[in-house]
């Protein structure tokens, strides 16, 4: 058992503004997309190729983080509890038929932000810290 | 012979075997079809499941993104399996893929096994997003089943062939061949020669072996039965030959008659008896009724009874033969089976005639030719049971007895007696009507039966006539002999209800007529019966008295008048009857004489008297005793030898015993009486003649008979005081006796005057109430003392 002063210290640390500033993935869309909230299912359907349309009727443009960005693996883990190999295998089967395709693979974080800003139907996952007023958070994946 | 025909065990067994295998095979195939079908179905379902498993993730992806192409690829992949007929994949109500094996219609799928599975999202939420349906290819399953069935059929056929061959072989070896061998053996075997079946090898203990033994036993029994049958048949043939010989040669008539009365056979003797041709010569049917029976219905009745009851019967029948004479035939009918009766017929004519003659003789009196007692009794029986006789007032019977006929027989001899009896019979027969009836019972006793008589006048008339006819003299060698008869008469029904009654009452009436002196007739009346009854009672009492020692002996003193002393006593029997009191000897001695009891009574008297004498002798008293002897006792009832024995037994002097006889003794048979008297006197006994003066009192008798003393009857003594003739008579008797060397005893001395008169006549002894009445033995000495006083003695000085 820790001594009382140490426990008090730990509690102070957890409640401090530093903790709120930790990175947390959120799903964001263009602020003009007309979408305020998305459910996790909506997110899965859009990113896994079931639908490519936002609830507002806009064609959805899902965007993946670059392959080497840890956010991508984190995102799919949070979204469908699968690792990237599995995600890749999934898409491998679908690519052949051509009916649908995987989300757009961005080459950099900048491209993501750019597409988000330009394309009204764009939808992507970002660190909370990367979000600004152009974008609207429709789903918080981590809290 | 077919070796293995349709009915051979082998063929039948094989057929049954095959049939059962076919049934078993069919069942087995059906089972195989069902079981294999089910198994194949289950396998198909399982296989389809496995196939679905392999494509599950791909289908789920396809459905997730509704990728028809991917789905079609999956479907095409599945159809590569031959078990799959068609595949359908749907997602969100839309067909993604629907494929069927090429060349097969999708509709075929209906009815085949289908497997449907939900398709779930490939992602975590697991929501159902579509459905996949597989239809199994039934053709494949059917193929598999067909293969299996074919195998099963082959297997069963192989087994059947093997088992059938085995069974046929086993049956051939173990059953068919032994049976065939037995059958062949039986065909060759001659059981009567003792041949028997051999037990097939290795079958000693099997069913076949036992069957052979059973057959051999049966053969043995059959041979035995046949041999017995043969023996019986031979015996029967011998019997038949014997019977035939008897039948042909018997003197007895034999016939056989069928139920319709037709004679089916008769022997020569029967033909002779019946005066018919021999059976062999007779043409046509002869019915038993056509024989010359006097009473044909009787023979019909006999044969019917014999048939109906199946019993033998016999009867005597008469036949009237053609030449007009009668024969008696004894016919015995016996059932001999098959409804035939055998009759045996004897000629019994002679026997019958002899029988009739004997019967006639039995009721006829040989001497006179009239009916005898037996015939009379039969006749009376008929009269009594004839209702007509009873209505017309009954009938009258007269019993007639010739008086003193015994003397005729004794005097002239039996032949003369018989002539007189015949004559008498003829005379009596003439006195009665032809319808009346005369019978001779015995000796000179006749009974006449008079019918249709009413008044007693008629009877009186006939009775007189009968007596008159007997009273006419009979002539013996030219000399007339006078005979008369006594008659007793009874009238039926008043004088007796039955034959014995009537005859007894007849005798009572006749006895009364005789008792009245004969030569008269007496009608029976009830007083006769009552008298007879009283007599019967007395007789019974008398016999009882003898048996029960009721008699007593009294003694009346006899006084020596010259010696003036008590000389002895007369023994007198007394009978104190238990009901009637003292019965005097007069009332019972005659009856005792009549019924023959007198000998016994006489001996008892003698014994008692001798006992008294012995007592006196022991006491030194010198007295004698006289005992009365009945005429009936002489000579056989009291022989001299017996007298001596009694005397010797008591050890007394015979001279002290005197025997008192009456003149009657001397009257019956002089010679016998004399012989007895001589014998008795020779033994030292004395003889007194009792009641002298009352009977014939023939002086010549007195002279001829050796008598010691006379006893003058009390009637003379009683009257002697007044009647001088009596006195003279007594005096004469005393004088006569004295001259013959006899003593005289006066009886009934009652007065002193009589005593003094008798003394004056020099009478030797006296006896009477003057001295003493008869007293019992124990009172005698008291009486003796009184007499001594009377005679002037001092007591005890005698």
PDB file of C-alpha atoms in Angstrom, chain B residues 71-182:
ATOM      1  CA  UNK B  71     -20.882 -14.192 -53.940  1.00  0.00           C
ATOM      2  CA  UNK B  72     -21.148 -15.787 -57.352  1.00  0.00           C
ATOM      3  CA  UNK B  73     -17.573 -16.903 -57.090  1.00  0.00           C
ATOM      4  CA  UNK B  74     -18.353 -18.559 -53.796  1.00  0.00           C
ATOM      5  CA  UNK B  75     -21.440 -20.215 -55.328  1.00  0.00           C
ATOM      6  CA  UNK B  76     -19.534 -21.496 -58.302  1.00  0.00           C
ATOM      7  CA  UNK B  77     -16.895 -22.852 -55.923  1.00  0.00           C
ATOM      8  CA  UNK B  78     -19.546 -24.700 -53.939  1.00  0.00           C
ATOM      9  CA  UNK B  79     -21.161 -26.180 -57.049  1.00  0.00           C
ATOM     10  CA  UNK B  80     -17.893 -27.852 -57.823  1.00  0.00           C
ATOM     11  CA  UNK B  81     -18.850 -30.329 -55.103  1.00  0.00           C
ATOM     12  CA  UNK B  82     -21.045 -32.958 -56.654  1.00  0.00           C
ATOM     13  CA  UNK B  83     -23.226 -33.221 -53.572  1.00  0.00           C
ATOM     14  CA  UNK B  84     -24.388 -29.636 -54.114  1.00  0.00           C
ATOM     15  CA  UNK B  85     -27.224 -29.112 -56.531  1.00  0.00           C
ATOM     16  CA  UNK B  86     -27.761 -25.412 -56.133  1.00  0.00           C
ATOM     17  CA  UNK B  87     -26.635 -22.382 -54.074  1.00  0.00           C
ATOM     18  CA  UNK B  88     -28.532 -19.218 -53.209  1.00  0.00           C
ATOM     19  CA  UNK B  89     -27.010 -16.245 -51.371  1.00  0.00           C
ATOM     20  CA  UNK B  90     -29.114 -13.280 -50.276  1.00  0.00           C
ATOM     21  CA  UNK B  91     -28.209 -10.130 -48.437  1.00  0.00           C
ATOM     22  CA  UNK B  92     -30.647  -7.562 -47.121  1.00  0.00           C
ATOM     23  CA  UNK B  93     -33.491  -9.204 -49.116  1.00  0.00           C
ATOM     24  CA  UNK B  94     -31.594  -9.092 -52.383  1.00  0.00           C
ATOM     25  CA  UNK B  95     -30.290 -12.169 -54.206  1.00  0.00           C
ATOM     26  CA  UNK B  96     -26.533 -11.828 -54.450  1.00  0.00           C
ATOM     27  CA  UNK B  97     -26.075 -15.146 -56.173  1.00  0.00           C
ATOM     28  CA  UNK B  98     -28.291 -18.048 -57.315  1.00  0.00           C
ATOM     29  CA  UNK B  99     -26.662 -20.888 -59.118  1.00  0.00           C
ATOM     30  CA  UNK B 100     -27.586 -24.450 -60.046  1.00  0.00           C
ATOM     31  CA  UNK B 101     -25.567 -27.299 -61.466  1.00  0.00           C
ATOM     32  CA  UNK B 102     -25.443 -26.987 -65.164  1.00  0.00           C
ATOM     33  CA  UNK B 103     -28.072 -29.091 -66.909  1.00  0.00           C
ATOM     34  CA  UNK B 104     -30.308 -29.250 -63.843  1.00  0.00           C
ATOM     35  CA  UNK B 105     -33.354 -27.203 -63.236  1.00  0.00           C
ATOM     36  CA  UNK B 106     -33.463 -25.031 -60.151  1.00  0.00           C
ATOM     37  CA  UNK B 107     -36.976 -26.408 -59.433  1.00  0.00           C
ATOM     38  CA  UNK B 108     -35.514 -29.811 -58.895  1.00  0.00           C
ATOM     39  CA  UNK B 109     -34.173 -28.569 -55.671  1.00  0.00           C
ATOM     40  CA  UNK B 110     -37.635 -28.707 -54.122  1.00  0.00           C
ATOM     41  CA  UNK B 111     -37.915 -31.760 -51.916  1.00  0.00           C
ATOM     42  CA  UNK B 112     -34.209 -32.323 -51.725  1.00  0.00           C
ATOM     43  CA  UNK B 113     -32.253 -31.752 -48.599  1.00  0.00           C
ATOM     44  CA  UNK B 114     -31.539 -28.088 -48.073  1.00  0.00           C
ATOM     45  CA  UNK B 115     -29.207 -26.382 -45.674  1.00  0.00           C
ATOM     46  CA  UNK B 116     -29.708 -22.733 -44.906  1.00  0.00           C
ATOM     47  CA  UNK B 117     -27.403 -20.648 -42.777  1.00  0.00           C
ATOM     48  CA  UNK B 118     -27.473 -16.985 -41.724  1.00  0.00           C
ATOM     49  CA  UNK B 119     -24.570 -14.913 -42.777  1.00  0.00           C
ATOM     50  CA  UNK B 120     -23.164 -12.697 -40.084  1.00  0.00           C
ATOM     51  CA  UNK B 121     -21.200  -9.494 -40.396  1.00  0.00           C
ATOM     52  CA  UNK B 122     -17.466 -10.134 -40.549  1.00  0.00           C
ATOM     53  CA  UNK B 123     -17.036  -7.483 -37.932  1.00  0.00           C
ATOM     54  CA  UNK B 124     -17.476  -7.510 -34.217  1.00  0.00           C
ATOM     55  CA  UNK B 125     -21.087  -6.585 -33.893  1.00  0.00           C
ATOM     56  CA  UNK B 126     -22.086 -10.009 -35.461  1.00  0.00           C
ATOM     57  CA  UNK B 127     -25.278  -8.756 -36.990  1.00  0.00           C
ATOM     58  CA  UNK B 128     -27.070 -10.992 -39.454  1.00  0.00           C
ATOM     59  CA  UNK B 129     -26.560  -9.509 -42.820  1.00  0.00           C
ATOM     60  CA  UNK B 130     -27.679 -12.217 -45.219  1.00  0.00           C
ATOM     61  CA  UNK B 131     -28.441 -15.904 -45.808  1.00  0.00           C
ATOM     62  CA  UNK B 132     -26.909 -18.732 -47.768  1.00  0.00           C
ATOM     63  CA  UNK B 133     -28.917 -21.788 -48.852  1.00  0.00           C
ATOM     64  CA  UNK B 134     -27.440 -25.027 -50.176  1.00  0.00           C
ATOM     65  CA  UNK B 135     -29.539 -27.738 -51.812  1.00  0.00           C
ATOM     66  CA  UNK B 136     -28.094 -31.246 -51.655  1.00  0.00           C
ATOM     67  CA  UNK B 137     -27.894 -33.296 -54.791  1.00  0.00           C
ATOM     68  CA  UNK B 138     -30.335 -36.221 -54.123  1.00  0.00           C
ATOM     69  CA  UNK B 139     -29.052 -38.025 -57.177  1.00  0.00           C
ATOM     70  CA  UNK B 140     -25.731 -38.551 -55.474  1.00  0.00           C
ATOM     71  CA  UNK B 141     -27.407 -39.973 -52.348  1.00  0.00           C
ATOM     72  CA  UNK B 142     -29.521 -42.278 -54.444  1.00  0.00           C
ATOM     73  CA  UNK B 143     -26.462 -43.521 -56.171  1.00  0.00           C
ATOM     74  CA  UNK B 144     -24.793 -44.297 -52.898  1.00  0.00           C
ATOM     75  CA  UNK B 145     -27.894 -46.141 -51.659  1.00  0.00           C
ATOM     76  CA  UNK B 146     -28.102 -48.136 -54.867  1.00  0.00           C
ATOM     77  CA  UNK B 147     -24.536 -49.191 -54.438  1.00  0.00           C
ATOM     78  CA  UNK B 148     -25.067 -50.283 -50.861  1.00  0.00           C
ATOM     79  CA  UNK B 149     -28.212 -52.237 -51.737  1.00  0.00           C
ATOM     80  CA  UNK B 150     -26.454 -53.985 -54.538  1.00  0.00           C
ATOM     81  CA  UNK B 151     -23.801 -55.036 -52.089  1.00  0.00           C
ATOM     82  CA  UNK B 152     -26.311 -56.291 -49.586  1.00  0.00           C
ATOM     83  CA  UNK B 153     -28.110 -58.310 -52.266  1.00  0.00           C
ATOM     84  CA  UNK B 154     -24.917 -59.905 -53.336  1.00  0.00           C
ATOM     85  CA  UNK B 155     -24.035 -60.718 -49.776  1.00  0.00           C
ATOM     86  CA  UNK B 156     -27.429 -62.330 -49.029  1.00  0.00           C
ATOM     87  CA  UNK B 157     -27.441 -64.299 -52.242  1.00  0.00           C
ATOM     88  CA  UNK B 158     -24.000 -65.669 -51.403  1.00  0.00           C
ATOM     89  CA  UNK B 159     -25.156 -66.668 -47.896  1.00  0.00           C
ATOM     90  CA  UNK B 160     -28.330 -68.245 -49.219  1.00  0.00           C
ATOM     91  CA  UNK B 161     -26.459 -70.349 -51.684  1.00  0.00           C
ATOM     92  CA  UNK B 162     -24.052 -71.508 -49.008  1.00  0.00           C
ATOM     93  CA  UNK B 163     -26.716 -72.275 -46.383  1.00  0.00           C
ATOM     94  CA  UNK B 164     -29.027 -73.987 -48.871  1.00  0.00           C
ATOM     95  CA  UNK B 165     -26.258 -76.211 -50.080  1.00  0.00           C
ATOM     96  CA  UNK B 166     -25.307 -77.066 -46.503  1.00  0.00           C
ATOM     97  CA  UNK B 167     -28.899 -77.842 -45.491  1.00  0.00           C
ATOM     98  CA  UNK B 168     -29.505 -79.998 -48.528  1.00  0.00           C
ATOM     99  CA  UNK B 169     -26.328 -81.893 -47.875  1.00  0.00           C
ATOM    100  CA  UNK B 170     -27.097 -82.366 -44.186  1.00  0.00           C
ATOM    101  CA  UNK B 171     -30.661 -83.492 -44.846  1.00  0.00           C
ATOM    102  CA  UNK B 172     -29.523 -85.877 -47.511  1.00  0.00           C
ATOM    103  CA  UNK B 173     -27.002 -87.437 -45.212  1.00  0.00           C
ATOM    104  CA  UNK B 174     -28.908 -87.443 -41.917  1.00  0.00           C
ATOM    105  CA  UNK B 175     -32.567 -87.733 -42.852  1.00  0.00           C
ATOM    106  CA  UNK B 176     -33.375 -88.545 -46.443  1.00  0.00           C
ATOM    107  CA  UNK B 177     -30.889 -91.360 -46.916  1.00  0.00           C
ATOM    108  CA  UNK B 178     -31.772 -93.186 -43.639  1.00  0.00           C
ATOM    109  CA  UNK B 179     -35.482 -92.822 -44.374  1.00  0.00           C
ATOM    110  CA  UNK B 180     -34.966 -94.073 -47.915  1.00  0.00           C
ATOM    111  CA  UNK B 181     -32.984 -96.986 -46.498  1.00  0.00           C
ATOM    112  CA  UNK B 182     -35.804 -97.734 -44.015  1.00  0.00           C
TER     113      UNK B 182
END
